[in-house]
Short mmCIF file of C-alpha atoms and ligand atoms in Angstrom, two decimals:
data_model
loop_
_atom_site.label_atom_id
_atom_site.label_comp_id
_atom_site.label_asym_id
_atom_site.label_seq_id
_atom_site.Cartn_x
_atom_site.Cartn_y
_atom_site.Cartn_z
CA MET H 1 33.22 -42.39 -60.67
CA GLY H 2 31.71 -41.32 -63.97
CA THR H 3 28.42 -39.73 -64.03
CA ALA H 4 28.91 -36.57 -61.99
CA LEU H 5 29.63 -33.22 -63.49
CA SER H 6 32.56 -33.64 -65.82
CA GLY H 7 33.81 -31.09 -68.40
CA ARG H 8 30.23 -29.30 -68.19
CA ARG H 9 30.07 -25.64 -67.03
CA ALA H 10 26.51 -25.61 -66.54
CA ASN H 11 24.22 -27.09 -63.93
CA TRP H 12 21.97 -30.15 -64.57
CA ALA H 13 18.90 -28.07 -65.58
CA GLY H 14 21.02 -25.60 -67.64
CA ASN H 15 19.60 -22.56 -65.92
CA ILE H 16 22.96 -21.77 -64.33
CA VAL H 17 26.13 -21.19 -66.26
CA TYR H 18 28.97 -21.44 -63.72
CA LEU H 19 31.09 -18.37 -63.43
CA ALA H 20 34.08 -20.40 -62.93
CA SER H 21 37.11 -19.68 -64.76
CA GLU H 22 38.37 -23.41 -64.67
CA LEU H 23 37.16 -26.79 -63.81
CA ALA H 24 39.69 -29.03 -62.00
CA GLU H 25 39.29 -32.76 -61.97
CA PRO H 26 41.94 -34.21 -59.75
CA ALA H 27 42.50 -37.92 -60.04
CA ASP H 28 43.50 -38.62 -56.45
CA LEU H 29 43.46 -37.18 -52.90
CA ALA H 30 46.93 -35.45 -53.42
CA GLY H 31 45.74 -33.81 -56.59
CA LEU H 32 42.61 -32.65 -54.75
CA ARG H 33 44.62 -31.14 -51.90
CA ALA H 34 47.06 -29.56 -54.30
CA ALA H 35 44.04 -27.87 -56.28
CA VAL H 36 42.53 -26.52 -53.02
CA ARG H 37 45.87 -25.15 -51.67
CA ASP H 38 47.06 -23.61 -54.95
CA HIS H 39 44.04 -21.67 -55.78
CA PRO H 40 42.70 -18.50 -53.82
CA GLN H 41 39.20 -19.40 -54.75
CA VAL H 42 37.66 -22.90 -55.06
CA ARG H 43 34.58 -24.59 -54.68
CA ALA H 44 33.49 -28.40 -54.94
CA VAL H 45 30.74 -29.34 -57.35
CA GLY H 46 28.89 -32.74 -57.20
CA ALA H 47 26.56 -33.80 -60.02
CA GLY H 48 25.49 -30.10 -60.56
CA HIS H 49 21.94 -30.80 -59.68
CA SER H 50 21.23 -27.77 -57.66
CA PHE H 51 19.06 -25.20 -59.18
CA ASN H 52 20.68 -22.15 -57.91
CA ARG H 53 24.27 -20.69 -57.69
CA ILE H 54 24.98 -22.61 -54.52
CA ALA H 55 27.74 -24.60 -56.19
CA ASP H 56 29.25 -21.75 -58.22
CA THR H 57 32.43 -19.87 -57.72
CA PRO H 58 34.45 -17.21 -59.69
CA GLY H 59 37.44 -19.15 -59.11
CA VAL H 60 38.20 -22.88 -59.75
CA LEU H 61 35.19 -25.30 -59.67
CA ILE H 62 36.56 -28.82 -58.33
CA SER H 63 34.83 -32.00 -59.42
CA LEU H 64 35.69 -35.11 -57.49
CA ALA H 65 34.54 -37.60 -60.15
CA GLY H 66 37.95 -38.56 -61.21
CA LEU H 67 39.04 -39.68 -57.67
CA PRO H 68 39.28 -43.35 -56.98
CA ALA H 69 35.73 -44.81 -56.27
CA GLY H 70 36.68 -47.33 -53.51
CA ILE H 71 34.43 -47.65 -50.44
CA SER H 72 35.05 -49.40 -47.22
CA ILE H 73 32.53 -51.14 -45.00
CA ASP H 74 32.99 -51.39 -41.33
CA ALA H 75 30.59 -54.21 -40.53
CA GLU H 76 31.30 -54.00 -36.71
CA HIS H 77 30.03 -50.44 -36.67
CA ALA H 78 27.49 -50.65 -39.45
CA ALA H 79 29.20 -47.87 -41.35
CA ALA H 80 30.68 -47.15 -44.84
CA THR H 81 33.28 -44.69 -45.73
CA VAL H 82 32.75 -43.36 -49.28
CA PRO H 83 34.31 -40.71 -51.53
CA GLY H 84 32.42 -37.52 -51.53
CA GLY H 85 32.15 -37.44 -55.30
CA LEU H 86 30.45 -40.89 -55.44
CA THR H 87 26.89 -40.90 -56.78
CA TYR H 88 24.23 -42.75 -54.89
CA GLN H 89 23.71 -44.78 -58.16
CA GLU H 90 27.25 -46.02 -57.81
CA LEU H 91 27.15 -46.55 -54.14
CA ALA H 92 23.96 -48.18 -53.57
CA PRO H 93 24.35 -51.57 -55.61
CA ARG H 94 27.74 -52.00 -54.07
CA LEU H 95 26.31 -51.72 -50.56
CA THR H 96 23.47 -54.10 -51.38
CA ALA H 97 26.00 -56.58 -52.84
CA ALA H 98 27.60 -56.65 -49.46
CA GLY H 99 24.25 -57.08 -47.57
CA TRP H 100 23.90 -53.42 -46.59
CA ALA H 101 21.66 -50.46 -47.12
CA LEU H 102 21.35 -46.87 -46.38
CA PRO H 103 18.25 -46.05 -44.21
CA THR H 104 16.93 -43.83 -47.02
CA LEU H 105 17.93 -42.69 -50.38
CA ALA H 106 17.43 -39.78 -52.84
CA SER H 107 14.31 -39.84 -54.97
CA LEU H 108 16.75 -39.91 -57.85
CA PRO H 109 20.08 -41.78 -57.64
CA GLN H 110 22.29 -39.54 -59.97
CA LEU H 111 23.37 -37.11 -57.39
CA THR H 112 26.58 -37.28 -55.32
CA VAL H 113 26.68 -38.02 -51.64
CA ALA H 114 28.63 -35.01 -50.68
CA GLY H 115 26.47 -32.76 -52.70
CA ALA H 116 23.20 -34.19 -51.21
CA CYS H 117 24.56 -34.06 -47.77
CA ALA H 118 25.99 -30.53 -47.99
CA THR H 119 22.43 -29.35 -48.80
CA ALA H 120 20.50 -31.64 -46.47
CA THR H 121 18.30 -32.94 -49.19
CA HIS H 122 15.94 -35.86 -49.74
CA GLY H 123 15.30 -38.38 -46.95
CA SER H 124 11.63 -39.20 -46.93
CA GLY H 125 9.29 -40.87 -44.16
CA ASP H 126 8.14 -40.04 -40.79
CA GLY H 127 10.91 -41.89 -39.25
CA ASN H 128 13.61 -40.96 -41.89
CA GLY H 129 15.86 -37.93 -41.66
CA ASN H 130 17.37 -36.21 -44.62
CA LEU H 131 20.42 -37.67 -46.24
CA ALA H 132 22.84 -35.66 -44.08
CA THR H 133 21.66 -37.34 -41.00
CA GLN H 134 23.38 -40.56 -42.16
CA VAL H 135 26.78 -38.97 -41.83
CA SER H 136 28.70 -40.11 -38.79
CA GLY H 137 32.15 -38.75 -39.99
CA MET H 138 33.60 -36.58 -42.69
CA GLN H 139 37.05 -35.73 -43.93
CA LEU H 140 37.56 -32.24 -45.18
CA VAL H 141 40.27 -30.67 -47.41
CA THR H 142 40.95 -27.40 -45.44
CA PRO H 143 41.84 -24.03 -47.25
CA ASP H 144 45.59 -24.86 -46.92
CA GLY H 145 45.21 -28.37 -48.42
CA GLY H 146 45.38 -29.94 -45.08
CA LEU H 147 42.98 -32.78 -44.03
CA ARG H 148 40.65 -32.48 -41.09
CA THR H 149 38.32 -35.07 -39.67
CA LEU H 150 35.12 -34.49 -37.85
CA ARG H 151 33.19 -37.11 -36.05
CA ARG H 152 29.65 -37.14 -34.79
CA ASP H 153 30.75 -39.04 -31.56
CA ALA H 154 33.67 -36.56 -30.99
CA ASP H 155 33.19 -33.24 -32.47
CA GLY H 156 29.76 -32.11 -31.08
CA ASP H 157 28.81 -28.64 -32.28
CA GLN H 158 31.48 -28.36 -34.76
CA PHE H 159 30.21 -31.65 -36.46
CA ARG H 160 26.55 -30.60 -36.40
CA GLY H 161 27.40 -27.15 -37.84
CA SER H 162 29.66 -28.65 -40.70
CA VAL H 163 27.70 -31.60 -42.14
CA VAL H 164 25.15 -29.33 -43.85
CA GLY H 165 28.06 -26.83 -44.81
CA LEU H 166 26.65 -25.68 -48.20
CA GLY H 167 30.10 -26.46 -49.74
CA ALA H 168 31.61 -23.53 -47.77
CA LEU H 169 33.53 -25.14 -45.10
CA GLY H 170 36.02 -27.26 -47.17
CA VAL H 171 35.87 -29.92 -49.88
CA VAL H 172 34.54 -33.17 -48.46
CA ALA H 173 36.85 -35.92 -49.55
CA THR H 174 35.15 -38.62 -47.77
CA LEU H 175 31.92 -39.39 -45.74
CA THR H 176 31.23 -42.14 -43.23
CA LEU H 177 27.52 -43.07 -43.39
CA ASP H 178 25.27 -45.16 -41.18
CA LEU H 179 24.45 -48.40 -42.65
CA VAL H 180 21.35 -50.86 -41.97
CA PRO H 181 21.09 -54.42 -43.23
CA ALA H 182 19.78 -54.49 -46.73
CA PHE H 183 15.98 -54.57 -47.09
CA GLU H 184 13.37 -54.96 -49.68
CA VAL H 185 10.70 -52.56 -50.41
CA ARG H 186 7.17 -52.78 -52.08
CA GLN H 187 5.84 -49.80 -53.76
CA TYR H 188 1.99 -49.04 -54.32
CA VAL H 189 0.37 -46.19 -55.98
CA TYR H 190 -3.08 -44.96 -55.27
CA LEU H 191 -4.91 -42.44 -57.46
CA GLY H 192 -7.33 -39.69 -56.70
CA LEU H 193 -6.69 -39.17 -53.02
CA PRO H 194 -9.49 -36.61 -51.92
CA ALA H 195 -7.77 -33.45 -50.79
CA ALA H 196 -10.03 -33.35 -47.75
CA MET H 197 -8.95 -36.89 -46.71
CA LEU H 198 -5.30 -35.74 -46.82
CA ARG H 199 -6.21 -32.79 -44.65
CA SER H 200 -8.02 -34.81 -42.15
CA HIS H 201 -6.03 -38.04 -42.15
CA PHE H 202 -2.40 -36.60 -42.65
CA ASP H 203 -0.83 -38.75 -40.04
CA GLU H 204 -2.58 -41.89 -40.92
CA ILE H 205 -1.64 -41.38 -44.64
CA PHE H 206 1.99 -40.57 -44.10
CA GLY H 207 2.18 -43.17 -41.38
CA SER H 208 0.94 -45.95 -43.64
CA GLY H 209 4.40 -46.74 -45.13
CA TYR H 210 8.13 -46.39 -44.59
CA SER H 211 8.15 -43.46 -47.10
CA VAL H 212 5.05 -41.94 -48.41
CA SER H 213 4.78 -39.19 -51.24
CA VAL H 214 1.65 -37.50 -52.47
CA PHE H 215 1.96 -35.93 -55.87
CA THR H 216 -0.63 -33.05 -56.72
CA ASP H 217 -1.12 -30.36 -59.10
CA TRP H 218 -3.26 -28.49 -56.52
CA GLN H 219 -6.31 -28.47 -59.08
CA GLY H 220 -9.69 -29.97 -58.15
CA SER H 221 -10.61 -31.67 -55.06
CA ARG H 222 -8.30 -34.88 -55.42
CA HIS H 223 -4.54 -35.29 -55.40
CA ARG H 224 -3.21 -37.17 -58.42
CA GLN H 225 -1.13 -39.92 -56.90
CA THR H 226 -0.08 -41.28 -53.45
CA TRP H 227 3.07 -43.39 -53.41
CA VAL H 228 3.47 -45.72 -50.49
CA LYS H 229 6.83 -47.48 -50.12
CA GLN H 230 6.64 -50.31 -47.59
CA ARG H 231 9.65 -52.43 -46.17
CA ALA H 232 8.88 -55.93 -47.06
CA GLY H 233 8.13 -57.84 -43.91
CA ALA H 234 7.77 -54.78 -41.81
CA ALA H 235 5.48 -54.85 -38.81
CA GLY H 236 2.30 -52.70 -39.11
CA SER H 237 -1.20 -53.09 -39.81
CA TRP H 238 -1.38 -51.42 -43.28
CA ARG H 239 -2.17 -53.64 -46.22
CA PRO H 240 -2.97 -52.42 -49.78
CA GLY H 241 -6.57 -52.88 -50.78
CA PRO H 242 -8.13 -51.79 -54.02
CA ARG H 243 -9.67 -48.72 -52.19
CA TRP H 244 -7.93 -46.81 -49.32
CA MET H 245 -8.81 -43.46 -48.04
CA ASP H 246 -11.30 -43.12 -50.84
CA ALA H 247 -8.42 -43.50 -53.33
CA THR H 248 -8.01 -46.22 -56.02
CA LEU H 249 -5.02 -48.68 -56.17
CA ALA H 250 -3.17 -48.28 -59.56
CA THR H 251 -3.22 -51.30 -61.55
CA GLN H 252 -0.74 -50.02 -64.02
CA PRO H 253 2.77 -48.35 -63.44
CA VAL H 254 2.56 -44.62 -63.45
CA HIS H 255 5.07 -41.71 -63.65
CA PRO H 256 4.51 -38.84 -61.09
CA ILE H 257 4.51 -36.18 -63.85
CA PRO H 258 1.44 -36.39 -66.22
CA GLY H 259 2.55 -37.49 -69.82
CA GLN H 260 5.91 -38.75 -68.71
CA PRO H 261 6.69 -42.44 -69.46
CA ALA H 262 6.03 -44.86 -66.66
CA ALA H 263 9.04 -46.90 -67.70
CA TYR H 264 11.24 -44.20 -66.26
CA ALA H 265 9.68 -44.74 -62.74
CA THR H 266 10.85 -47.37 -60.38
CA GLU H 267 8.93 -50.52 -60.19
CA GLN H 268 5.44 -50.36 -58.70
CA LEU H 269 2.36 -52.75 -58.09
CA GLY H 270 3.77 -54.21 -54.99
CA VAL H 271 6.64 -56.11 -56.58
CA PRO H 272 9.26 -56.46 -53.97
CA GLY H 273 12.62 -55.30 -54.80
CA PRO H 274 15.88 -54.18 -53.24
CA TRP H 275 15.67 -50.85 -51.33
CA HIS H 276 17.81 -49.01 -53.93
CA GLU H 277 15.43 -49.98 -56.75
CA ARG H 278 12.31 -48.69 -54.90
CA LEU H 279 13.16 -45.86 -52.58
CA PRO H 280 14.14 -43.59 -55.59
CA HIS H 281 11.07 -42.60 -57.77
CA PHE H 282 13.25 -42.75 -60.82
CA ARG H 283 15.27 -45.36 -62.20
CA ALA H 284 19.11 -45.14 -62.39
CA GLU H 285 19.15 -45.66 -66.04
CA ALA H 286 16.50 -43.04 -66.85
CA THR H 287 16.07 -39.47 -67.14
CA PRO H 288 15.37 -38.15 -63.82
CA SER H 289 12.02 -36.44 -63.16
CA SER H 290 11.20 -34.67 -66.46
CA GLY H 291 14.58 -33.59 -67.53
CA GLN H 292 13.26 -30.01 -68.51
CA GLU H 293 12.52 -28.46 -65.21
CA LEU H 294 13.11 -26.08 -62.50
CA GLN H 295 12.39 -26.89 -58.86
CA SER H 296 11.65 -25.16 -55.53
CA GLU H 297 10.97 -26.73 -52.18
CA TYR H 298 9.69 -25.55 -48.71
CA LEU H 299 10.00 -27.41 -45.56
CA LEU H 300 7.44 -26.57 -42.85
CA PRO H 301 6.63 -27.69 -39.39
CA ARG H 302 4.60 -30.88 -39.70
CA GLN H 303 1.83 -29.39 -37.54
CA ARG H 304 1.29 -26.68 -40.08
CA ALA H 305 0.52 -29.19 -42.97
CA ALA H 306 -3.21 -28.55 -43.04
CA ALA H 307 -2.69 -24.70 -43.06
CA ALA H 308 -0.07 -25.13 -45.76
CA PHE H 309 -2.53 -27.07 -47.96
CA ASP H 310 -5.26 -24.44 -47.40
CA ALA H 311 -2.80 -21.84 -48.51
CA MET H 312 -1.75 -23.71 -51.56
CA ALA H 313 -5.46 -24.36 -52.41
CA THR H 314 -5.75 -20.42 -52.84
CA LEU H 315 -2.99 -20.43 -55.30
CA ALA H 316 -4.30 -23.19 -57.56
CA SER H 317 -4.88 -20.88 -60.61
CA VAL H 318 -1.53 -19.20 -59.96
CA VAL H 319 0.47 -22.34 -60.12
CA ALA H 320 -1.25 -24.04 -62.81
CA PRO H 321 0.51 -22.56 -65.98
CA VAL H 322 4.09 -23.26 -64.58
CA LEU H 323 3.72 -26.45 -62.36
CA GLN H 324 4.62 -29.82 -63.66
CA ILE H 325 3.84 -31.47 -60.31
CA CYS H 326 4.30 -30.96 -56.62
CA GLU H 327 5.38 -33.74 -54.13
CA ILE H 328 4.30 -33.74 -50.50
CA ARG H 329 6.52 -35.70 -48.26
CA THR H 330 7.65 -35.80 -44.62
CA VAL H 331 11.03 -35.82 -43.00
CA ALA H 332 12.04 -36.64 -39.47
CA PRO H 333 13.76 -33.90 -37.32
CA ASP H 334 17.44 -33.72 -36.73
CA ASP H 335 20.21 -31.56 -35.06
CA LEU H 336 22.22 -30.34 -37.93
CA TRP H 337 22.36 -26.69 -37.81
CA LEU H 338 21.45 -25.72 -41.40
CA SER H 339 19.18 -28.69 -42.06
CA PRO H 340 15.74 -27.50 -43.03
CA SER H 341 14.35 -30.04 -40.75
CA TYR H 342 16.55 -28.70 -37.87
CA GLN H 343 14.62 -29.66 -34.50
CA ARG H 344 11.33 -30.04 -36.10
CA ASP H 345 9.17 -32.75 -37.52
CA THR H 346 8.78 -31.64 -41.24
CA VAL H 347 6.28 -31.65 -44.10
CA ALA H 348 7.90 -30.72 -47.38
CA LEU H 349 6.31 -29.32 -50.44
CA HIS H 350 8.42 -29.75 -53.50
CA PHE H 351 7.54 -28.02 -56.79
CA THR H 352 8.64 -29.16 -60.18
CA TRP H 353 8.27 -26.26 -62.50
CA ILE H 354 8.44 -25.82 -66.21
CA LYS H 355 11.92 -24.60 -67.50
CA ASP H 356 10.94 -20.74 -67.63
CA THR H 357 12.70 -18.75 -64.89
CA ALA H 358 10.85 -15.60 -65.70
CA ALA H 359 7.44 -17.11 -65.56
CA VAL H 360 8.21 -19.22 -62.47
CA THR H 361 9.85 -16.43 -60.41
CA PRO H 362 6.62 -14.46 -59.49
CA VAL H 363 4.85 -17.87 -58.69
CA ILE H 364 7.54 -18.70 -56.31
CA ALA H 365 7.17 -15.36 -54.63
CA ALA H 366 3.40 -15.85 -54.24
CA ILE H 367 4.01 -19.26 -52.55
CA GLU H 368 6.51 -17.80 -50.34
CA HIS H 369 4.02 -15.09 -49.29
CA VAL H 370 1.50 -17.59 -48.19
CA LEU H 371 4.05 -20.23 -46.69
CA ALA H 372 6.59 -17.82 -44.91
CA PRO H 373 3.97 -17.30 -42.18
CA LEU H 374 3.97 -20.88 -41.48
CA GLY H 375 7.71 -21.11 -40.92
CA ALA H 376 8.75 -22.41 -44.51
CA ARG H 377 12.35 -22.98 -44.74
CA PRO H 378 13.52 -22.91 -48.44
CA HIS H 379 15.39 -25.87 -49.79
CA TRP H 380 19.04 -24.76 -50.11
CA ALA H 381 19.51 -26.30 -53.58
CA LYS H 382 16.52 -25.05 -55.24
CA LEU H 383 14.96 -21.68 -56.44
CA PHE H 384 13.67 -19.32 -53.74
CA THR H 385 13.41 -15.58 -53.22
CA THR H 386 13.21 -15.47 -49.40
CA ALA H 387 15.23 -12.40 -47.96
CA PRO H 388 18.51 -13.28 -46.38
CA HIS H 389 17.51 -11.92 -43.08
CA ALA H 390 14.32 -14.10 -43.08
CA VAL H 391 16.44 -17.03 -44.07
CA ARG H 392 18.80 -16.46 -41.19
CA ALA H 393 15.82 -16.03 -38.78
CA LEU H 394 14.64 -19.53 -39.74
CA TYR H 395 17.76 -21.13 -38.35
CA PRO H 396 18.41 -20.76 -34.66
CA ARG H 397 22.09 -21.56 -35.22
CA SER H 398 22.67 -18.93 -38.09
CA ALA H 399 25.08 -16.79 -36.16
CA ASP H 400 26.99 -19.81 -35.01
CA PHE H 401 27.25 -20.92 -38.64
CA GLN H 402 28.68 -17.67 -39.59
CA GLN H 403 31.25 -17.97 -36.83
CA LEU H 404 32.13 -21.53 -38.15
CA LEU H 405 32.70 -20.00 -41.59
CA ARG H 406 35.08 -17.32 -40.05
CA ASP H 407 36.93 -20.13 -38.08
CA MET H 408 37.19 -22.80 -40.79
CA ASP H 409 37.71 -20.67 -43.79
CA PRO H 410 38.83 -17.10 -42.66
CA ALA H 411 39.96 -15.89 -46.10
CA GLY H 412 36.61 -16.94 -47.74
CA LYS H 413 38.37 -19.53 -50.02
CA PHE H 414 35.30 -21.68 -50.39
CA GLY H 415 32.86 -18.65 -50.16
CA ASN H 416 30.49 -17.64 -53.00
CA SER H 417 27.92 -15.08 -53.65
CA PHE H 418 25.24 -17.55 -52.72
CA VAL H 419 26.56 -18.26 -49.13
CA ARG H 420 27.65 -14.70 -48.54
CA LYS H 421 24.23 -13.44 -49.42
CA TYR H 422 22.61 -15.64 -46.54
CA PHE H 423 25.70 -15.75 -44.32
CA PRO H 424 27.89 -12.70 -44.61
CA TYR H 425 31.20 -13.20 -42.94
C1 FAD V 501 15.79 -33.95 -61.10
C2 FAD V 501 16.04 -33.48 -59.62
C3 FAD V 501 15.27 -33.90 -58.65
C4 FAD V 501 15.55 -33.48 -57.37
N1 FAD V 501 14.74 -33.99 -56.38
C5 FAD V 501 14.97 -33.56 -55.08
C6 FAD V 501 14.06 -34.20 -54.04
O1 FAD V 501 13.12 -34.82 -54.35
N2 FAD V 501 14.40 -33.75 -52.89
C7 FAD V 501 15.41 -32.91 -52.43
O2 FAD V 501 15.64 -32.71 -51.16
N3 FAD V 501 16.31 -32.47 -53.40
C8 FAD V 501 16.08 -32.75 -54.73
N4 FAD V 501 16.77 -32.25 -55.77
C9 FAD V 501 18.02 -31.47 -55.45
C10 FAD V 501 19.28 -32.23 -55.09
O3 FAD V 501 19.19 -33.12 -54.14
C11 FAD V 501 20.25 -31.07 -54.60
O4 FAD V 501 20.56 -30.08 -55.66
C12 FAD V 501 21.64 -31.86 -54.35
O5 FAD V 501 22.47 -30.94 -53.76
C13 FAD V 501 22.30 -32.37 -55.54
O6 FAD V 501 23.60 -32.84 -55.28
P1 FAD V 501 24.75 -32.73 -56.25
O7 FAD V 501 25.66 -33.90 -56.09
O8 FAD V 501 24.20 -32.43 -57.66
O9 FAD V 501 25.46 -31.38 -55.78
P2 FAD V 501 25.72 -29.91 -56.50
O10 FAD V 501 24.58 -29.35 -57.04
O11 FAD V 501 26.88 -30.18 -57.48
O12 FAD V 501 26.26 -29.24 -55.28
C14 FAD V 501 25.42 -28.82 -54.21
C15 FAD V 501 26.27 -28.19 -52.94
O13 FAD V 501 27.16 -29.22 -52.42
C16 FAD V 501 28.48 -28.73 -52.57
N5 FAD V 501 29.38 -29.84 -52.76
C17 FAD V 501 29.14 -30.74 -53.79
N6 FAD V 501 30.28 -31.67 -53.53
C18 FAD V 501 31.03 -31.28 -52.55
C19 FAD V 501 32.24 -31.70 -51.85
N7 FAD V 501 32.78 -32.82 -52.25
N8 FAD V 501 32.69 -31.13 -50.88
C20 FAD V 501 31.93 -29.98 -50.26
N9 FAD V 501 30.79 -29.52 -50.85
C21 FAD V 501 30.47 -30.16 -51.88
C22 FAD V 501 28.54 -27.64 -53.51
O14 FAD V 501 29.58 -26.83 -53.38
C23 FAD V 501 27.20 -27.05 -53.44
O15 FAD V 501 27.27 -26.15 -52.52
C24 FAD V 501 16.58 -32.71 -57.14
C25 FAD V 501 17.51 -32.29 -58.13
C26 FAD V 501 17.16 -32.60 -59.47
C27 FAD V 501 18.07 -32.17 -60.55
#
């Protein structure tokens, strides 16, 4: 395992310098357990992709990048058990080679499985949950260095409360993930979708593919790009034509962010390819997204999509100076307590900002002002200013999560200022 955070003390975007006094990089499970047991304050870090202090600790930061990268596939149960520190970029080709796939992937492959699941990220498509919903089992290193296994089929509420644990319930040594047979995907991009069409035909547009993303800058009357990822051979009536929804089929590859090289994006123009080379927007070997950016994301009830678009239209001139691109996607509901898609069909508005915290922060607050009344849940791993009591109110199981923190980590070994701010315990 090599590409995750190693030796660095800042997050991927460089806007957070970790407060940790030490970075531990154990070489095996015994070393990981000892590192947890022997230090009063620890926290696991994955690829360091999060844009806020969620992965930070004043104590010892533990990277799992040096642990053995072996995976085991249980064909009978269509499941793979993988090390938490493995990146999707390391995992996906190996699954494909064995004839398997994950139901969905992140939009970029460089993040770790444990980091993505701890924050309930990605996952895109009307029928696709976020990445944490693929977890059927997890092995946690507990505060005393012990090992604890939680299973979806045996541990009920404790499991549902722990999968999206924000890194605060233990260090995830391994995860068992649901698999599906490997599949191929074709990716088509349409240019210039009328904003009015998205508003009036939301279900049809997002239902046209396995995973659909609309990229917009909220300027003018048309959205820039609509990416439709279709499973090759899937049933369904949608066929790509040169015009669709009054948008135009792209005949050249594009990048979601204006001015960025199309070569960094995954292959388009309907060329079929393995799931792991089409579901991410960005190629494994390329700089993800723009490389110079901050991000925020809000996840809203799907039925509030039109209201959210109307609200964003009022902020077009406010976002313009700091926005690189905004992605609209959908996520299926789930039952994981701290998942932003908990018990609701979701539309997500994902903002890629310029890398200027001072300029971006007031714009984030302006967006929250208009989206909060619609029930917007902020993405755990990105920038937001929503007040802690308001965050807790967005999650019906907040109090239960606080109790879980007390039960699983009574001394607060895995706690940090981020988690304590939203879930004091
Ligand atoms: C360019 C870019 C694009 C992105 N695009 C999207 C997007 O389209 N959609 C989306 O939803 N998100 C997106 N993200 C956000 C990203 O998915 C999250 O930040 C995710 O948490 C990153 O995983 P990581 O491995 O970097 O975790 P980190 O940022 O290192 O850690 C995240 C959390 O997981 C915990 N953690 C990590 N490893 C473990 C472990 N082994 N055990 C216990 N806890 C652990 C950490 O303590 C922390 O709380 C993007 C990020 C970047 C940089």
